[in-house]
Structure formats: structure tokens, C-alpha cells
Coordinates of C-alpha atoms and ligand atoms in Angstrom, one line a residue:
M1365 CA -8.3 8.2 -19.8
R1366 CA -7.8 4.4 -21.0
Y1367 CA -5.5 1.9 -19.5
I1368 CA -3.4 -0.7 -20.9
S1369 CA -1.9 -4.1 -19.4
T1370 CA 2.2 -3.9 -18.9
R1371 CA 2.2 -7.5 -20.9
G1372 CA 0.8 -5.7 -23.9
Q1373 CA -2.3 -8.4 -24.6
A1374 CA -5.2 -6.9 -22.7
A1375 CA -7.9 -4.7 -24.3
P1376 CA -8.1 -1.3 -22.9
R1377 CA -10.3 -0.6 -19.9
D1378 CA -11.3 2.9 -18.3
F1379 CA -11.0 3.6 -14.6
E1380 CA -13.9 1.6 -13.1
A1381 CA -13.3 -1.6 -15.2
V1382 CA -9.5 -1.6 -14.1
L1383 CA -11.0 -0.9 -10.5
L1384 CA -13.0 -4.0 -10.4
A1385 CA -10.6 -6.4 -12.5
G1386 CA -7.6 -5.6 -10.8
L1387 CA -4.7 -8.1 -12.3
A1388 CA -5.4 -7.7 -16.4
E1389 CA -6.2 -10.9 -18.2
D1390 CA -2.6 -11.3 -19.8
G1391 CA -1.5 -11.5 -16.1
G1392 CA -0.3 -7.9 -16.0
L1393 CA -0.8 -4.8 -14.3
F1394 CA -2.8 -1.9 -15.5
V1395 CA -0.8 1.5 -16.3
P1396 CA -2.9 4.7 -18.0
E1397 CA -2.2 4.8 -21.8
T1398 CA -0.3 8.0 -21.2
W1399 CA 0.6 10.0 -18.3
P1400 CA -1.4 13.0 -17.2
V1401 CA 1.0 15.9 -16.8
L1402 CA 0.6 19.4 -15.2
S1403 CA 2.2 22.4 -16.2
A1404 CA 4.1 24.3 -13.5
A1405 CA 1.1 26.9 -13.1
E1406 CA -1.4 24.0 -12.6
W1407 CA 0.5 22.9 -10.0
R1408 CA 1.1 26.0 -8.2
A1409 CA -2.5 26.4 -8.3
M1410 CA -3.2 23.6 -6.1
R1411 CA -0.9 24.7 -3.2
G1412 CA -2.9 25.1 -0.1
L1413 CA -6.0 23.1 -1.3
P1414 CA -7.4 21.0 1.9
Y1415 CA -6.2 17.4 1.1
P1416 CA -9.8 15.8 0.3
A1417 CA -10.1 18.6 -2.5
L1418 CA -6.4 18.1 -3.7
A1419 CA -6.6 14.0 -3.6
A1420 CA -10.0 14.7 -5.9
R1421 CA -8.6 16.9 -8.4
I1422 CA -5.9 14.2 -9.0
L1423 CA -7.8 11.5 -9.6
A1424 CA -9.9 13.2 -12.0
L1425 CA -6.9 13.2 -14.0
F1426 CA -6.9 9.5 -13.7
G1427 CA -10.3 8.9 -15.3
A1428 CA -12.4 8.4 -11.8
G1429 CA -14.0 11.5 -12.5
E1430 CA -17.2 10.2 -13.6
M1431 CA -17.5 8.8 -9.5
P1432 CA -18.3 11.7 -6.9
L1433 CA -14.7 12.2 -6.0
R1434 CA -15.1 14.9 -3.7
A1435 CA -17.6 13.8 -1.7
M1436 CA -15.8 10.1 -1.6
C1437 CA -12.4 12.1 -0.4
D1438 CA -14.1 13.9 2.2
E1439 CA -15.9 10.9 3.4
A1440 CA -13.0 8.6 3.2
Y1441 CA -10.5 10.8 5.0
G1442 CA -13.0 12.7 7.5
G1443 CA -12.5 9.9 10.1
F1444 CA -8.7 10.6 10.0
G1445 CA -7.0 11.4 13.3
H1446 CA -5.3 15.0 12.0
P1447 CA -7.3 17.8 10.5
A1448 CA -4.5 18.0 8.0
V1449 CA -5.1 14.2 7.1
V1450 CA -1.0 13.8 5.9
P1451 CA 0.5 16.2 8.3
L1452 CA 4.1 16.8 7.5
V1453 CA 6.8 17.0 10.3
Q1454 CA 10.1 18.5 10.3
L1455 CA 12.6 15.6 11.7
D1456 CA 16.1 18.0 11.2
H1457 CA 17.6 20.2 9.1
R1458 CA 16.1 18.6 5.8
C1459 CA 13.9 15.4 6.4
F1460 CA 10.7 15.8 6.8
A1461 CA 8.1 12.9 8.3
L1462 CA 5.0 12.4 5.9
E1463 CA 2.5 10.8 8.4
L1464 CA 0.4 8.7 6.7
F1465 CA -1.1 6.7 9.6
H1466 CA -3.6 8.7 10.7
G1467 CA -6.2 6.9 9.4
P1468 CA -8.3 3.8 11.1
T1469 CA -5.9 0.9 11.5
L1470 CA -2.8 3.4 12.0
A1471 CA -0.6 2.4 8.6
F1472 CA -0.7 4.1 5.3
K1473 CA -2.8 1.5 4.1
D1474 CA -6.0 3.2 5.1
M1475 CA -4.8 6.0 2.8
A1476 CA -6.1 4.2 -0.7
L1477 CA -8.4 1.4 1.1
Q1478 CA -10.3 4.0 2.8
L1479 CA -11.1 5.1 -0.7
L1480 CA -11.1 2.0 -2.3
G1481 CA -13.7 0.5 -0.7
R1482 CA -15.9 3.8 -1.4
M1483 CA -15.1 3.5 -5.2
F1484 CA -16.1 -0.1 -5.0
D1485 CA -19.3 -0.1 -3.6
H1486 CA -20.1 3.0 -5.8
V1487 CA -19.1 1.1 -9.1
L1488 CA -20.8 -2.3 -7.8
D1489 CA -23.9 -0.7 -6.6
K1490 CA -24.6 1.5 -10.0
R1491 CA -24.0 -1.8 -11.4
G1492 CA -26.7 -3.8 -9.4
E1493 CA -23.7 -6.5 -8.7
R1494 CA -22.0 -7.3 -5.3
V1495 CA -19.0 -9.0 -4.5
T1496 CA -17.3 -11.0 -1.5
I1497 CA -14.1 -10.6 -0.8
V1498 CA -11.6 -12.9 0.7
G1499 CA -8.2 -12.2 2.3
A1500 CA -5.4 -13.7 4.2
T1501 CA -3.6 -11.9 6.8
S1502 CA -0.6 -12.3 9.0
G1503 CA -2.1 -9.0 11.0
D1504 CA -1.9 -5.8 9.5
T1505 CA -3.5 -5.9 5.8
G1506 CA -6.8 -7.7 7.2
S1507 CA -7.8 -4.7 9.4
A1508 CA -7.0 -2.1 6.5
A1509 CA -8.8 -4.1 4.3
I1510 CA -11.9 -4.6 7.1
E1511 CA -12.1 -0.8 7.5
A1512 CA -12.4 0.2 4.0
C1513 CA -14.7 -2.8 3.5
R1514 CA -17.4 -2.4 6.6
D1515 CA -21.0 -1.1 6.4
R1516 CA -20.3 -1.1 2.4
S1517 CA -23.9 -2.1 0.8
A1518 CA -22.6 -4.0 -2.0
I1519 CA -19.6 -5.8 -0.2
D1520 CA -19.3 -8.6 1.9
I1521 CA -15.6 -9.5 3.3
V1522 CA -14.3 -12.6 5.3
I1523 CA -11.0 -12.4 6.4
L1524 CA -8.5 -15.4 7.7
H1525 CA -5.9 -14.8 10.1
P1526 CA -4.1 -17.8 11.9
E1527 CA -5.1 -18.4 15.5
G1528 CA -3.1 -17.1 18.1
R1529 CA -0.5 -15.7 16.1
T1530 CA -1.2 -12.0 15.2
S1531 CA -0.5 -9.5 18.0
E1532 CA -3.5 -8.6 20.6
V1533 CA -3.8 -5.0 18.9
Q1534 CA -3.9 -6.6 15.3
R1535 CA -6.7 -9.3 16.0
R1536 CA -9.0 -7.0 18.0
Q1537 CA -8.4 -4.2 15.1
M1538 CA -10.2 -6.5 13.1
T1539 CA -12.6 -8.5 15.3
S1540 CA -14.2 -5.6 17.3
V1541 CA -15.6 -4.7 13.7
L1542 CA -19.2 -6.0 14.1
A1543 CA -20.7 -4.6 10.9
P1544 CA -22.9 -7.3 9.6
N1545 CA -21.1 -7.5 6.4
V1546 CA -17.7 -8.3 8.0
R1547 CA -16.6 -11.9 8.9
N1548 CA -13.4 -12.9 10.8
I1549 CA -12.3 -16.3 10.9
A1550 CA -9.3 -17.6 12.9
V1551 CA -8.2 -20.3 11.5
K1552 CA -6.3 -23.6 13.2
G1553 CA -3.2 -22.8 11.4
D1554 CA -0.6 -20.8 10.2
F1555 CA -0.7 -18.0 7.5
D1556 CA 0.7 -19.9 4.9
A1557 CA -2.2 -21.9 5.8
C1558 CA -4.5 -19.3 5.4
Q1559 CA -3.2 -18.0 2.4
D1560 CA -3.2 -21.5 0.9
L1561 CA -7.3 -21.5 1.7
V1562 CA -7.7 -17.9 0.0
K1563 CA -5.7 -19.5 -3.1
A1564 CA -7.4 -22.7 -3.0
M1565 CA -11.0 -20.8 -2.8
F1566 CA -10.2 -18.7 -5.7
N1567 CA -9.2 -21.4 -7.7
D1568 CA -12.5 -23.3 -7.3
A1569 CA -13.9 -22.2 -10.4
P1570 CA -17.9 -22.9 -9.5
F1571 CA -17.7 -21.4 -5.9
R1572 CA -15.3 -18.3 -7.3
T1573 CA -18.7 -17.7 -9.4
E1574 CA -21.1 -18.5 -7.1
M1575 CA -20.0 -16.3 -4.5
R1576 CA -18.4 -13.4 -6.9
L1577 CA -15.2 -13.7 -5.1
S1578 CA -12.5 -10.4 -5.4
A1579 CA -10.1 -9.0 -3.7
V1580 CA -8.4 -5.4 -3.2
N1581 CA -4.9 -6.3 -3.6
S1582 CA -1.8 -4.1 -3.7
I1583 CA -1.5 -4.6 -7.7
N1584 CA -4.9 -2.7 -8.3
W1585 CA -4.3 0.5 -10.2
A1586 CA -6.7 2.6 -7.6
R1587 CA -4.1 1.9 -4.9
I1588 CA -1.4 3.3 -6.6
A1589 CA -3.6 6.2 -8.2
A1590 CA -4.8 6.9 -4.3
Q1591 CA -1.6 7.2 -3.0
V1592 CA -0.2 9.9 -5.3
P1593 CA -1.8 12.9 -4.1
Y1594 CA 0.0 12.7 -0.4
Y1595 CA 3.1 13.0 -2.5
A1596 CA 2.1 16.0 -4.3
A1597 CA 0.6 17.3 -0.9
A1598 CA 4.2 17.5 0.8
A1599 CA 6.3 18.3 -2.7
L1600 CA 3.8 21.6 -3.0
A1601 CA 4.0 22.3 0.7
L1602 CA 7.9 22.2 0.7
G1603 CA 7.9 24.4 -2.4
A1604 CA 7.1 22.4 -5.4
P1605 CA 7.5 23.2 -8.4
D1606 CA 10.0 25.6 -7.9
R1607 CA 12.0 23.7 -5.6
E1608 CA 13.3 20.2 -6.2
V1609 CA 12.4 17.9 -3.4
A1610 CA 13.7 14.1 -3.0
V1611 CA 11.3 11.0 -1.6
S1612 CA 12.5 8.4 0.9
V1613 CA 10.1 5.5 1.4
P1614 CA 10.3 1.9 3.3
T1615 CA 9.3 -0.4 1.1
G1616 CA 8.0 -3.6 0.1
N1617 CA 5.7 -4.1 -2.6
F1618 CA 6.8 -1.3 -4.3
G1619 CA 3.4 0.0 -4.4
N1620 CA 4.3 3.8 -2.4
V1621 CA 7.4 4.6 -4.0
L1622 CA 5.9 3.8 -7.3
A1623 CA 3.2 6.6 -6.4
A1624 CA 5.8 8.9 -5.8
W1625 CA 7.2 8.0 -9.2
V1626 CA 4.0 8.5 -10.8
A1627 CA 3.9 12.2 -9.5
R1628 CA 6.9 13.0 -10.8
R1629 CA 6.3 11.5 -13.8
M1630 CA 3.2 13.8 -14.1
G1631 CA 5.7 17.2 -13.2
L1632 CA 6.5 17.2 -9.9
P1633 CA 10.4 18.3 -9.6
I1634 CA 11.3 15.0 -7.7
S1635 CA 15.2 14.2 -8.0
H1636 CA 15.6 11.1 -6.3
F1637 CA 13.9 8.3 -4.7
I1638 CA 15.5 6.5 -1.9
I1639 CA 14.0 3.2 -1.2
G1640 CA 14.2 1.6 2.2
S1641 CA 14.7 -2.4 2.9
N1642 CA 15.0 -4.3 6.0
R1643 CA 17.0 -7.5 5.3
N1644 CA 14.8 -8.5 2.8
D1645 CA 16.4 -6.3 0.5
I1646 CA 15.6 -7.6 -3.1
L1647 CA 15.5 -4.0 -4.5
A1648 CA 18.6 -2.5 -2.9
R1649 CA 20.5 -5.5 -4.2
F1650 CA 19.3 -4.7 -7.6
L1651 CA 19.9 -1.1 -7.7
A1652 CA 23.6 -1.9 -6.3
S1653 CA 24.3 -4.5 -9.0
N1654 CA 21.5 -5.2 -11.0
D1655 CA 20.9 -8.5 -8.9
M1656 CA 17.2 -9.4 -8.9
S1657 CA 16.9 -12.7 -7.3
A1658 CA 14.5 -13.6 -4.8
Q1659 CA 15.4 -15.4 -1.7
P1660 CA 13.3 -16.5 1.2
V1661 CA 11.8 -14.5 3.4
E1662 CA 13.5 -13.6 6.5
P1663 CA 10.9 -12.2 9.6
S1664 CA 12.0 -8.6 10.5
L1665 CA 10.8 -5.9 13.0
S1666 CA 9.1 -4.5 10.0
P1667 CA 6.9 -7.3 9.1
S1668 CA 5.0 -5.0 6.2
M1669 CA 8.1 -5.5 4.0
D1670 CA 9.2 -8.6 4.7
I1671 CA 8.9 -9.2 1.1
Q1672 CA 11.2 -10.6 -1.8
V1673 CA 9.3 -10.4 -5.1
S1674 CA 8.0 -6.5 -5.4
S1675 CA 4.8 -7.1 -7.4
N1676 CA 4.3 -3.3 -8.4
F1677 CA 8.0 -3.3 -9.9
E1678 CA 6.3 -4.5 -12.9
R1679 CA 5.0 -0.9 -13.3
L1680 CA 8.5 0.5 -13.4
L1681 CA 9.8 -2.0 -15.3
F1682 CA 7.2 -1.4 -18.5
E1683 CA 8.6 2.4 -18.2
L1684 CA 11.9 1.1 -18.2
L1685 CA 11.6 -1.3 -20.9
G1686 CA 9.7 1.6 -23.0
R1687 CA 6.5 0.5 -22.3
D1688 CA 7.3 -2.7 -24.5
G1689 CA 4.3 -4.9 -23.6
A1690 CA 6.3 -8.1 -24.9
A1691 CA 9.8 -7.5 -23.3
T1692 CA 7.6 -7.0 -19.9
A1693 CA 5.8 -10.0 -20.4
D1694 CA 9.4 -12.3 -21.6
T1695 CA 10.9 -10.4 -18.4
M1696 CA 8.5 -11.4 -15.9
T1697 CA 8.2 -14.9 -17.3
R1698 CA 11.9 -15.5 -16.9
F1699 CA 11.5 -14.1 -13.1
R1700 CA 9.1 -16.6 -12.3
A1701 CA 10.9 -19.7 -14.1
E1702 CA 13.9 -18.6 -12.9
G1703 CA 13.8 -16.6 -9.7
R1704 CA 16.6 -13.8 -11.1
M1705 CA 15.0 -11.0 -13.4
P1706 CA 17.4 -10.1 -16.5
V1707 CA 16.8 -6.3 -17.0
P1708 CA 19.3 -4.7 -19.7
D1709 CA 21.6 -2.8 -18.4
A1710 CA 20.6 0.3 -20.0
A1711 CA 17.6 0.1 -18.5
W1712 CA 19.3 -0.7 -15.4
R1713 CA 21.4 2.4 -15.7
E1714 CA 18.0 4.7 -16.0
A1715 CA 16.9 3.2 -12.8
T1716 CA 19.9 3.7 -11.0
A1717 CA 20.0 7.4 -12.1
L1718 CA 16.9 8.3 -9.9
F1719 CA 16.5 5.3 -7.4
R1720 CA 19.0 5.1 -4.3
G1721 CA 18.7 1.3 -2.0
F1722 CA 19.3 1.2 1.2
T1723 CA 19.5 -1.9 3.8
L1724 CA 19.1 -1.6 7.3
D1725 CA 18.9 -4.8 9.9
D1726 CA 17.1 -5.1 13.0
A1727 CA 19.9 -3.7 15.0
G1728 CA 20.2 -0.5 13.1
T1729 CA 16.2 -0.1 12.8
L1730 CA 16.4 0.0 16.7
S1731 CA 19.1 2.4 16.7
E1732 CA 17.6 4.6 14.7
I1733 CA 14.3 4.5 16.9
R1734 CA 16.3 5.7 19.4
H1735 CA 18.3 8.5 17.5
L1736 CA 14.9 10.0 16.1
W1737 CA 13.7 10.2 20.3
T1738 CA 16.8 11.4 21.6
T1739 CA 17.4 14.1 18.9
G1740 CA 13.8 15.0 18.2
Q1741 CA 11.9 13.6 20.8
Y1742 CA 10.2 11.9 17.5
L1743 CA 8.7 8.2 18.3
A1744 CA 9.0 6.4 15.1
D1745 CA 7.6 3.0 14.1
P1746 CA 10.4 0.3 12.8
H1747 CA 9.3 1.1 9.0
T1748 CA 9.1 4.8 9.4
A1749 CA 12.9 4.1 11.2
V1750 CA 14.3 2.3 7.9
G1751 CA 13.1 5.1 5.9
T1752 CA 14.6 8.0 8.0
A1753 CA 17.9 6.1 8.4
A1754 CA 17.8 5.6 3.9
A1755 CA 17.2 9.1 3.9
R1756 CA 20.0 10.3 6.2
A1757 CA 22.5 7.9 4.3
L1758 CA 21.3 8.6 0.8
A1759 CA 20.0 12.2 0.5
P1760 CA 20.9 13.9 -2.6
E1761 CA 24.2 15.8 -2.5
D1762 CA 22.5 19.0 -2.8
A1763 CA 22.0 20.1 0.7
A1764 CA 19.4 22.6 -0.6
I1765 CA 16.7 19.7 -1.8
P1766 CA 14.8 18.5 1.3
V1767 CA 13.5 14.7 1.7
I1768 CA 10.2 13.8 2.5
V1769 CA 10.1 10.1 4.5
A1770 CA 7.2 8.4 4.0
A1771 CA 5.8 7.4 7.6
T1772 CA 4.4 4.2 7.0
A1773 CA 3.0 3.4 10.5
H1774 CA 1.9 4.6 13.8
P1775 CA 4.2 3.9 17.0
A1776 CA 1.5 2.5 18.6
K1777 CA 1.0 -0.3 16.3
F1778 CA 4.6 -1.9 16.7
P1779 CA 4.6 -1.1 20.4
D1780 CA 7.3 -3.8 21.4
A1781 CA 10.1 -2.4 19.1
V1782 CA 9.8 0.8 20.1
E1783 CA 9.9 0.5 23.6
R1784 CA 13.0 -1.9 23.3
A1785 CA 14.5 1.2 21.5
T1786 CA 13.6 4.0 23.3
G1787 CA 12.1 2.8 26.8
I1788 CA 8.5 4.6 26.0
R1789 CA 5.5 2.4 25.0
P1790 CA 4.1 4.7 22.7
P1791 CA 0.0 5.0 23.7
L1792 CA -2.5 4.2 21.2
P1793 CA -4.3 7.5 20.2
A1794 CA -7.7 8.4 22.1
R1795 CA -9.9 7.1 19.4
L1796 CA -8.5 3.8 19.6
A1797 CA -8.0 3.8 23.5
D1798 CA -11.0 0.9 24.6
L1799 CA -9.8 -1.0 21.9
Y1800 CA -9.1 -3.8 24.6
Q1801 CA -12.6 -3.2 25.7
R1802 CA -14.4 -3.5 22.7
E1803 CA -16.7 -6.5 22.2
E1804 CA -14.9 -9.0 19.6
R1805 CA -16.7 -11.3 17.1
F1806 CA -15.0 -14.2 15.5
D1807 CA -15.0 -17.9 14.7
V1808 CA -12.3 -20.4 15.6
L1809 CA -12.3 -23.0 12.1
P1810 CA -10.2 -25.6 11.6
G1811 CA -8.2 -25.0 8.4
D1812 CA -10.0 -27.4 5.7
L1813 CA -11.2 -25.8 2.7
G1814 CA -14.8 -27.6 2.9
T1815 CA -15.2 -25.9 6.0
I1816 CA -14.3 -22.3 5.5
E1817 CA -16.1 -22.5 2.0
A1818 CA -19.4 -23.3 3.7
A1819 CA -18.5 -20.3 6.0
V1820 CA -17.8 -17.6 3.7
R1821 CA -21.3 -18.7 1.8
A1822 CA -23.6 -18.6 5.2
H1823 CA -22.0 -15.1 5.2
A1824 CA -22.5 -14.0 1.7
R1825 CA -26.0 -12.0 1.7
R1826 CA -26.4 -13.2 -2.0
N1827 CA -28.4 -10.8 -4.2
A1828 CA -31.3 -12.4 -3.3
A1829 CA -33.6 -9.7 -4.3
Ligands
LIG2408 C1 2.4 -2.3 3.3 C2 3.5 -1.4 4.1 C3 5.0 -1.0 3.8 C4 5.2 -1.5 2.4 O1 4.8 -0.3 1.5 P1 4.8 -1.0 -0.2 O2 3.6 -0.1 -1.1 O3 4.0 -2.3 -0.1 O4 6.1 -0.6 -1.0 C5 5.7 -0.4 4.7 N1 5.5 -0.1 6.0 C6 4.1 -0.2 6.4 C7 3.9 0.0 7.9 C8 3.3 -1.0 5.4 O5 2.0 -1.2 6.1

């Protein structure tokens, strides 16, 4: 399996090279040169596999088979808080919540990152290399990255968060990880200041090389690949490949819904993709009227979807444009320059035949959380609620098609919104119940580049040996 860039100018790579590179050197995103497709009989044969076994089989199809995948998947998902790893919970006569939040940080990013940390470590170890991962977080992504990298021998990780501006749960999920390769820095400033510092470190070429800076951001192909298996697990459980299913995904960067699209491309009968947005509704506007124009990001009750430029959309665009790298590059360049993406009408029509867009504001989100609680005693977090409301509003006309809703965060991760809607404050799962008693370790530093770089340098245990 080789990977090519959506912008057509990068040399083809194998899975491991794509894992380490992240972005292609022409600015594009890596996609498989050809999509692996399974027959109905091959899909049927995977029914009933334990989740780690299913994940290992699917990842092998993407060229990750040189790694000890089965052991990695067993380890990555062994610590999850549910024996099914990704349980499917029926919400009403046709909607099913696919719970992706039983990992260490209670959100779906763990599904990919728990595996990615191990993959990175394995490949770096084999090459005798090491990296320093730096990142900025406003809350959630930082803890998923820290849990993915903790105790990995070839990785050091430094995460910047804005001092006093994350919730206490979010801060403690990061700062109570006392592994020696993890360092948390509370920056005196806001999230933008943290992000600017990370960008400045990457732009400081000598520092970047000295520290071997790296990131595990959401455009990394391996993250998408690691998200395909749970859609396969859910579809197979509901009768695929002998029965059609639909999927509803609360969406930000388009990574999670793209993984569902990949599952369809591999031969699973997914009839529709329903995209749920909060008031940051660029994707819904695109599907409604071919208007892909970025607007200022506004805060909402579902902060992990407060995104205006859905970076993984480029991979779908590449397909919609007939895998024409030059056309994709041109479209993306114009989007950057003009703030509006010129998608040809035929490509837009193709997208609307498969994708349906739905927008829900904060009031609607609270009333959906209340609805799920009063009708079925199901406590949903605000992101998941956007997905369930979208599923109910835009389910396929054929009522025999069940809808799989990606439940992306545990309700205890967003207790304030859940309590406002239902009067119930969801408790943390038992394995995190002592979070508020755990020792924390972090440094508070001023937001100037010299100070932060010195802290990163001091932390990085370089290849001294
Ligand atoms: C990241 C995230 C999303 C959005 O996922 P994308 O892959 O960026 O579309 C939705 N819900 C939660 C809880 C998240 O953490």
C-alpha cells in the first residue's frame, strides 16, 4: 500500500513514512493510492471479532501490517472502560449511539491516539530516532495527546495550556499524568497565545531540528485509518454487509466522518452520512448551497466542534474532483486566499447525494440532551446530542435503515451543560473518580518564546547515548 498527496506533488510513501510525516511536503494530505475493498463474504467473516482483532485486520489493509498490530491494538484498547471497547446503545426504534468515549480521557480522540502513540514509538525505536511533541490546547486535545504519549520511550511531550482558562477536569486530566516524559506548561495568556508559541517553535528552524519537533495533529492519515474499524464494528453488528446503515457524526475537522466515508469506500453499505454542526456551520452551509466560506469561530456548548476550516475535508474534495491533485491544490489555494472554496457544481451534487448537513444551536443542544434523558434515561454530552438530533431530523427516508450516531464524549466530560439540561450532574467513571485527589505537576511560565523554548529544551531527553 502506497500513499499519495491530495495535491499531487509529493513522492509516494509507505504507511510508516506517512505516519511520521503528517503533512505532505506539497502541503497536501496523504491518501491511499488505491482503496482496499473487501467483498461481502470477507466482511461477513469479520463479524463477531473482538474489537482489537477487527482493528488490527483493517489497519493491515492500509499497509500497517509490518507493525505488531494485534499486540498494539490489544494494548491500546485493553485499558478502555468497557469490555466491548465501542459499545452500541439503542436510543430509539432506529438510532444507536456508538460510544467512542470509554478511553482514558473520555472522548473519541483516544480511539486513534492510543494507537498512534504506540505506532510512533515503535517506528522511532526501530529507526533509533526520537521526537519531541509540542502542542497547545484549550482543554481536550491536550489530555488525549498526553495519554497517548506517556511512558513512550522514544517520545517526549510538552503541552501548553492557558493558565486558569481550562476547566478543572481538563487541567487535572493533563497535569496529573506524572510520567517523566510528560511536561505541562500553564502559559500566562490565552489559547491563541499558546498556539502562537507552538507555531513560533515550529518556525524556528534550528530549534525545530535540534528538538526534532513533531505533532500528532488531526490530518495525520494514521488517525483516520484508526477510526475506520469502529464504523465497521457497528455496521457489522447491525447486519452489514447484508443490510444498509446510515451514520451521523458531530463534526469539527471532518476526520471522524471521513473515516466513516472510508468504511463505505471499502465496501460497507452506508447509505448516508449525516453531519452535525453547532453554530459554526460551514459544512452545513456547503451542503445546503455550495457555500464553503469561513466565518469567525464562535464559542458553543460543544467546543470540540468550534471550527470553521475542516482540514480533513480536503481528502473528500480530492475524491470529488476525480483525484485530480492539481485541481485540489488550486481549490485549496483559492480557499486560503479568498476565504471561499470554489467547488464545481458536479462535485457539490455528488457530495449532497451522500452527505446531509444539520445545524443545532446551544438551546437546541440543551433540549436534545433533555429529550434523550426524559425519553430513554440516556445522558449525552453536548457533542453527541448534536449528532442524535441530526440523526432524528435527517435519517434516510427508508425506515428500515438504522442510524449509527457517533457518541464522541462521555457526559461527565461536560457536566455543566448536562446538569443545565437534565438537573443531573454525571459522575466521573470509577477509574477517574479520584481525579480531584491526584497530585498535579505543571509549571506556570510567561508566554515568551525564549522562556518556553528553554523549558522544552530542558525537558527533552536528547539522544545522549
Ligand atoms: C474532536 C471532537 C469532535 C470532532 O471530530 P472531528 O474529527 O474533528 O470532526 C467531536 N466531538 C468531540 C467530543 C471531539 O473531541
